[in-house]
Amino acid sequence: AFAFVLPTNLGLALILIVAVAFFPIRGGEPHLPMEAVQILWINLVAAVALALPLGLEAMEPNIMSRPPRRPDAPILSRFVITRTIIVAVLMAAGAIGLFLGQTVPAGRATGGADTDAEAQTQAVTTVIMFQIFYLLNCRSLQDSILKVGLWSNPWIYAGIGAVLIFHSAFIYLPFMNAIFGSAPLSLQAWLEAIAVGFLIMPLIAVEKWWRRRRHAPEA
C-alpha cells in the first residue's frame, strides 16, 4: 500500500513546489498546474477508489518462503523510497509537461481563463491515468501483471471503472466544472494524458525484471 499511496502524494507535492518556485506570478498568485480543490479531488476520489481494491489483493505465492522481516528494519525500505521518488518525479514531470504544453505554446504564452482550466484539467487527468496504470503494477511488488493474473482481483477493475466515471463527471458536467474549475477535454487531450500515464508500465516492468534478476540464486 505504501508503494502505491506515497508516490502520488509526493508527486502532487513536487508539482506544487515546482510551480511555486519557477512558474510566473499572475494577479499576485502563482500560476499552478492544478488548484488545491483539484488536488483534493484526486485524493478523495482516485486515491480512495484505487487504494481500497488494492487491499483486497491476494498474498503473493512465495510470501511464506521469504525471510522474516527484521524487528529493527525501517518501515520504509530503500526499495520503497527509491520507487516512490522515481514514480513521483515521473508523474510530476508528465503532469507539468502537458500543462505547459497547453499554456506556453507560441502565441499563447499569456494563456487565459479557458486555457488554464483546460490545461489544469489535463494535468489532473494525467495524474489520474498515472495512478490507474501504476495501480496495476502495484498488485505485486515482484511479479508482472500477467503472472499475478489479469482477473484474479476483479475489484481492481471495479475501482478503475468508478474512477473513470467520476472523473468524466469532473470533466464534462457543468456543475462539476463550476465547483472544481475543470473544463471539457478533447479526445487528443485524453490520449495525451493516457500516453503519459502509460509510461509507468514499461518503467516498473523493467525495474521488477532487474530486481528479480539481481536476487535470483546463481546456478
mmCIF file of C-alpha atoms in Angstrom:
data_model
loop_
_atom_site.group_PDB
_atom_site.id
_atom_site.type_symbol
_atom_site.label_atom_id
_atom_site.label_comp_id
_atom_site.label_asym_id
_atom_site.label_seq_id
_atom_site.Cartn_x
_atom_site.Cartn_y
_atom_site.Cartn_z
ATOM 1 C CA ALA A 1 0.000 0.000 0.000
ATOM 2 C CA PHE A 2 2.873 2.364 0.816
ATOM 3 C CA ALA A 3 4.333 1.745 -2.640
ATOM 4 C CA PHE A 4 1.079 2.996 -4.220
ATOM 5 C CA VAL A 5 -0.007 5.859 -1.947
ATOM 6 C CA LEU A 6 3.324 7.555 -1.271
ATOM 7 C CA PRO A 7 4.338 8.329 -4.893
ATOM 8 C CA THR A 8 1.039 10.079 -5.553
ATOM 9 C CA ASN A 9 1.332 12.316 -2.502
ATOM 10 C CA LEU A 10 4.981 13.101 -3.209
ATOM 11 C CA GLY A 11 4.242 13.719 -6.890
ATOM 12 C CA LEU A 12 1.483 16.206 -6.063
ATOM 13 C CA ALA A 13 3.811 17.961 -3.633
ATOM 14 C CA LEU A 14 6.513 18.167 -6.323
ATOM 15 C CA ILE A 15 4.037 19.688 -8.784
ATOM 16 C CA LEU A 16 3.205 22.466 -6.337
ATOM 17 C CA ILE A 17 6.832 23.020 -5.308
ATOM 18 C CA VAL A 18 7.968 23.388 -8.923
ATOM 19 C CA ALA A 19 5.068 25.703 -9.755
ATOM 20 C CA VAL A 20 5.615 27.965 -6.745
ATOM 21 C CA ALA A 21 9.379 28.078 -7.292
ATOM 22 C CA PHE A 22 9.560 28.551 -11.064
ATOM 23 C CA PHE A 23 6.185 29.494 -12.554
ATOM 24 C CA PRO A 24 5.216 33.161 -13.111
ATOM 25 C CA ILE A 25 3.006 35.082 -10.690
ATOM 26 C CA ARG A 26 -0.341 36.222 -12.087
ATOM 27 C CA GLY A 27 -2.574 38.558 -10.145
ATOM 28 C CA GLY A 28 -0.456 38.060 -7.055
ATOM 29 C CA GLU A 29 -0.789 34.266 -7.168
ATOM 30 C CA PRO A 30 1.427 31.561 -8.698
ATOM 31 C CA HIS A 31 0.314 30.005 -11.971
ATOM 32 C CA LEU A 32 -0.418 26.477 -10.709
ATOM 33 C CA PRO A 33 -0.809 23.307 -12.836
ATOM 34 C CA MET A 34 -3.677 22.355 -10.520
ATOM 35 C CA GLU A 35 -5.657 24.112 -7.827
ATOM 36 C CA ALA A 36 -5.970 22.967 -4.224
ATOM 37 C CA VAL A 37 -9.557 21.836 -4.780
ATOM 38 C CA GLN A 38 -8.419 19.720 -7.746
ATOM 39 C CA ILE A 39 -5.745 18.059 -5.592
ATOM 40 C CA LEU A 40 -8.488 17.350 -3.060
ATOM 41 C CA TRP A 41 -10.453 15.692 -5.865
ATOM 42 C CA ILE A 42 -7.514 13.414 -6.663
ATOM 43 C CA ASN A 43 -7.064 12.430 -3.029
ATOM 44 C CA LEU A 44 -10.733 11.884 -2.252
ATOM 45 C CA VAL A 45 -11.814 10.069 -5.397
ATOM 46 C CA ALA A 46 -8.857 8.437 -7.110
ATOM 47 C CA ALA A 47 -6.737 7.558 -4.101
ATOM 48 C CA VAL A 48 -9.653 6.018 -2.183
ATOM 49 C CA ALA A 49 -11.310 4.183 -5.076
ATOM 50 C CA LEU A 50 -7.985 2.771 -6.266
ATOM 51 C CA ALA A 51 -6.245 2.095 -2.948
ATOM 52 C CA LEU A 52 -9.101 0.181 -1.317
ATOM 53 C CA PRO A 53 -9.331 -2.546 -4.015
ATOM 54 C CA LEU A 54 -5.561 -2.988 -3.745
ATOM 55 C CA GLY A 55 -6.079 -4.053 -0.133
ATOM 56 C CA LEU A 56 -8.161 -6.997 -1.418
ATOM 57 C CA GLU A 57 -5.284 -8.345 -3.494
ATOM 58 C CA ALA A 58 -4.297 -11.924 -2.668
ATOM 59 C CA MET A 59 -0.940 -12.520 -0.997
ATOM 60 C CA GLU A 60 1.915 -13.308 -3.347
ATOM 61 C CA PRO A 61 2.548 -17.065 -3.802
ATOM 62 C CA ASN A 62 6.123 -17.038 -2.474
ATOM 63 C CA ILE A 63 5.465 -14.877 0.566
ATOM 64 C CA MET A 64 5.979 -17.756 3.011
ATOM 65 C CA SER A 65 9.389 -18.565 1.541
ATOM 66 C CA ARG A 66 10.752 -15.074 2.172
ATOM 67 C CA PRO A 67 12.956 -14.482 5.216
ATOM 68 C CA PRO A 68 11.186 -12.828 8.163
ATOM 69 C CA ARG A 69 11.353 -9.090 8.485
ATOM 70 C CA ARG A 70 13.989 -7.892 10.941
ATOM 71 C CA PRO A 71 12.469 -6.242 14.043
ATOM 72 C CA ASP A 72 14.754 -3.239 13.606
ATOM 73 C CA ALA A 73 14.062 -2.842 9.890
ATOM 74 C CA PRO A 74 12.743 0.622 8.925
ATOM 75 C CA ILE A 75 9.104 0.951 7.884
ATOM 76 C CA LEU A 76 10.160 2.482 4.573
ATOM 77 C CA SER A 77 12.760 0.259 2.961
ATOM 78 C CA ARG A 78 15.308 1.527 0.457
ATOM 79 C CA PHE A 79 13.235 -0.105 -2.276
ATOM 80 C CA VAL A 80 10.049 1.759 -1.280
ATOM 81 C CA ILE A 81 11.911 5.072 -1.014
ATOM 82 C CA THR A 82 13.600 4.619 -4.398
ATOM 83 C CA ARG A 83 10.376 3.539 -6.088
ATOM 84 C CA THR A 84 8.494 6.440 -4.515
ATOM 85 C CA ILE A 85 10.975 9.039 -5.766
ATOM 86 C CA ILE A 86 11.155 7.629 -9.303
ATOM 87 C CA VAL A 87 7.387 7.333 -9.723
ATOM 88 C CA ALA A 88 6.682 10.721 -8.128
ATOM 89 C CA VAL A 89 9.200 12.537 -10.320
ATOM 90 C CA LEU A 90 7.863 10.903 -13.482
ATOM 91 C CA MET A 91 4.261 11.679 -12.540
ATOM 92 C CA ALA A 92 5.064 15.307 -11.702
ATOM 93 C CA ALA A 93 7.108 15.762 -14.881
ATOM 94 C CA GLY A 94 4.315 14.333 -17.039
ATOM 95 C CA ALA A 95 1.585 16.491 -15.496
ATOM 96 C CA ILE A 96 3.683 19.661 -15.597
ATOM 97 C CA GLY A 97 4.845 18.940 -19.145
ATOM 98 C CA LEU A 98 1.303 18.607 -20.504
ATOM 99 C CA PHE A 99 0.200 21.673 -18.542
ATOM 100 C CA LEU A 100 2.977 23.766 -20.064
ATOM 101 C CA GLY A 101 2.244 22.300 -23.483
ATOM 102 C CA GLN A 102 -1.253 23.782 -23.227
ATOM 103 C CA THR A 103 -0.342 27.172 -21.778
ATOM 104 C CA VAL A 104 3.046 28.061 -23.268
ATOM 105 C CA PRO A 105 2.938 27.282 -26.992
ATOM 106 C CA ALA A 106 3.794 30.032 -29.463
ATOM 107 C CA GLY A 107 1.220 32.775 -29.415
ATOM 108 C CA ARG A 108 -0.435 31.580 -26.194
ATOM 109 C CA ALA A 109 2.267 32.396 -23.687
ATOM 110 C CA THR A 110 -0.055 34.517 -21.593
ATOM 111 C CA GLY A 111 -2.760 31.859 -21.508
ATOM 112 C CA GLY A 112 -6.249 32.721 -20.324
ATOM 113 C CA ALA A 113 -9.017 31.503 -18.056
ATOM 114 C CA ASP A 114 -10.287 28.886 -20.529
ATOM 115 C CA THR A 115 -6.793 27.769 -21.483
ATOM 116 C CA ASP A 116 -5.739 27.446 -17.853
ATOM 117 C CA ALA A 117 -8.844 25.439 -16.936
ATOM 118 C CA GLU A 118 -8.269 23.019 -19.809
ATOM 119 C CA ALA A 119 -4.567 22.712 -19.019
ATOM 120 C CA GLN A 120 -5.223 22.106 -15.327
ATOM 121 C CA THR A 121 -7.882 19.526 -16.161
ATOM 122 C CA GLN A 122 -5.450 17.715 -18.426
ATOM 123 C CA ALA A 123 -2.801 17.787 -15.681
ATOM 124 C CA VAL A 124 -5.276 16.297 -13.196
ATOM 125 C CA THR A 125 -6.319 13.689 -15.758
ATOM 126 C CA THR A 126 -2.673 12.792 -16.326
ATOM 127 C CA VAL A 127 -2.232 12.123 -12.602
ATOM 128 C CA ILE A 128 -5.404 10.000 -12.596
ATOM 129 C CA MET A 129 -4.196 7.952 -15.576
ATOM 130 C CA PHE A 130 -0.799 7.600 -13.959
ATOM 131 C CA GLN A 131 -2.426 6.263 -10.793
ATOM 132 C CA ILE A 132 -4.507 3.757 -12.738
ATOM 133 C CA PHE A 133 -1.552 2.287 -14.608
ATOM 134 C CA TYR A 134 0.639 2.352 -11.525
ATOM 135 C CA LEU A 135 -2.070 0.551 -9.542
ATOM 136 C CA LEU A 136 -1.866 -2.372 -11.961
ATOM 137 C CA ASN A 137 1.875 -2.587 -11.339
ATOM 138 C CA CYS A 138 1.401 -2.444 -7.556
ATOM 139 C CA ARG A 139 -0.665 -5.636 -7.483
ATOM 140 C CA SER A 140 2.676 -7.354 -6.978
ATOM 141 C CA LEU A 141 5.960 -5.792 -5.968
ATOM 142 C CA GLN A 142 7.935 -8.508 -7.778
ATOM 143 C CA ASP A 143 5.895 -10.233 -10.477
ATOM 144 C CA SER A 144 4.378 -8.949 -13.716
ATOM 145 C CA ILE A 145 0.666 -8.331 -14.198
ATOM 146 C CA LEU A 146 0.373 -11.439 -16.361
ATOM 147 C CA LYS A 147 1.926 -13.662 -13.708
ATOM 148 C CA VAL A 148 -0.326 -12.267 -10.984
ATOM 149 C CA GLY A 149 -3.378 -12.897 -13.160
ATOM 150 C CA LEU A 150 -5.334 -10.270 -15.022
ATOM 151 C CA TRP A 151 -8.655 -11.189 -13.392
ATOM 152 C CA SER A 152 -7.559 -12.566 -10.026
ATOM 153 C CA ASN A 153 -8.848 -9.398 -8.312
ATOM 154 C CA PRO A 154 -11.898 -8.019 -10.151
ATOM 155 C CA TRP A 155 -12.286 -5.284 -7.528
ATOM 156 C CA ILE A 156 -9.287 -3.571 -9.105
ATOM 157 C CA TYR A 157 -11.249 -3.040 -12.311
ATOM 158 C CA ALA A 158 -14.355 -2.006 -10.379
ATOM 159 C CA GLY A 159 -12.274 0.706 -8.722
ATOM 160 C CA ILE A 160 -10.803 1.815 -12.033
ATOM 161 C CA GLY A 161 -14.263 1.928 -13.601
ATOM 162 C CA ALA A 162 -15.600 4.013 -10.716
ATOM 163 C CA VAL A 163 -12.707 6.466 -11.026
ATOM 164 C CA LEU A 164 -13.245 6.869 -14.775
ATOM 165 C CA ILE A 165 -16.962 7.504 -14.295
ATOM 166 C CA PHE A 166 -16.426 10.059 -11.532
ATOM 167 C CA HIS A 167 -13.594 11.730 -13.399
ATOM 168 C CA SER A 168 -15.662 12.000 -16.565
ATOM 169 C CA ALA A 169 -18.237 13.857 -14.468
ATOM 170 C CA PHE A 170 -15.422 16.068 -13.157
ATOM 171 C CA ILE A 171 -14.512 16.942 -16.751
ATOM 172 C CA TYR A 172 -17.847 17.232 -18.532
ATOM 173 C CA LEU A 173 -20.627 18.125 -16.069
ATOM 174 C CA PRO A 174 -21.099 21.907 -15.840
ATOM 175 C CA PHE A 175 -21.749 21.965 -12.086
ATOM 176 C CA MET A 176 -18.536 19.988 -11.502
ATOM 177 C CA ASN A 177 -16.699 22.474 -13.734
ATOM 178 C CA ALA A 178 -18.034 25.287 -11.560
ATOM 179 C CA ILE A 179 -17.013 23.590 -8.296
ATOM 180 C CA PHE A 180 -13.558 22.358 -9.298
ATOM 181 C CA GLY A 181 -12.558 24.812 -12.022
ATOM 182 C CA SER A 182 -12.297 21.975 -14.548
ATOM 183 C CA ALA A 183 -13.138 22.108 -18.249
ATOM 184 C CA PRO A 184 -14.125 19.649 -21.001
ATOM 185 C CA LEU A 185 -11.223 17.920 -22.722
ATOM 186 C CA SER A 186 -10.799 16.969 -26.348
ATOM 187 C CA LEU A 187 -10.021 13.430 -27.457
ATOM 188 C CA GLN A 188 -6.444 14.500 -28.148
ATOM 189 C CA ALA A 189 -6.038 15.767 -24.585
ATOM 190 C CA TRP A 190 -7.339 12.453 -23.255
ATOM 191 C CA LEU A 191 -4.971 10.467 -25.456
ATOM 192 C CA GLU A 192 -2.006 12.594 -24.378
ATOM 193 C CA ALA A 193 -2.859 12.078 -20.702
ATOM 194 C CA ILE A 194 -3.270 8.323 -21.214
ATOM 195 C CA ALA A 195 0.007 8.082 -23.134
ATOM 196 C CA VAL A 196 1.950 9.896 -20.412
ATOM 197 C CA GLY A 197 0.316 7.835 -17.684
ATOM 198 C CA PHE A 198 1.142 4.611 -19.513
ATOM 199 C CA LEU A 199 4.862 5.398 -19.356
ATOM 200 C CA ILE A 200 4.955 3.955 -15.834
ATOM 201 C CA MET A 201 4.054 0.479 -17.125
ATOM 202 C CA PRO A 202 7.296 -0.350 -19.009
ATOM 203 C CA LEU A 203 9.395 1.500 -16.429
ATOM 204 C CA ILE A 204 8.145 -0.590 -13.492
ATOM 205 C CA ALA A 205 8.220 -3.759 -15.608
ATOM 206 C CA VAL A 206 11.933 -3.212 -16.265
ATOM 207 C CA GLU A 207 12.547 -2.416 -12.601
ATOM 208 C CA LYS A 208 10.835 -5.640 -11.497
ATOM 209 C CA TRP A 209 12.808 -7.673 -14.036
ATOM 210 C CA TRP A 210 16.058 -6.130 -12.849
ATOM 211 C CA ARG A 211 15.318 -6.839 -9.177
ATOM 212 C CA ARG A 212 14.296 -10.443 -9.916
ATOM 213 C CA ARG A 213 17.497 -10.986 -11.871
ATOM 214 C CA ARG A 214 19.609 -9.319 -9.196
ATOM 215 C CA HIS A 215 18.201 -11.514 -6.429
ATOM 216 C CA ALA A 216 17.917 -14.736 -8.434
ATOM 217 C CA PRO A 217 20.054 -17.597 -6.992
ATOM 218 C CA GLU A 218 23.112 -18.461 -9.033
ATOM 219 C CA ALA A 219 23.091 -21.777 -10.869
#
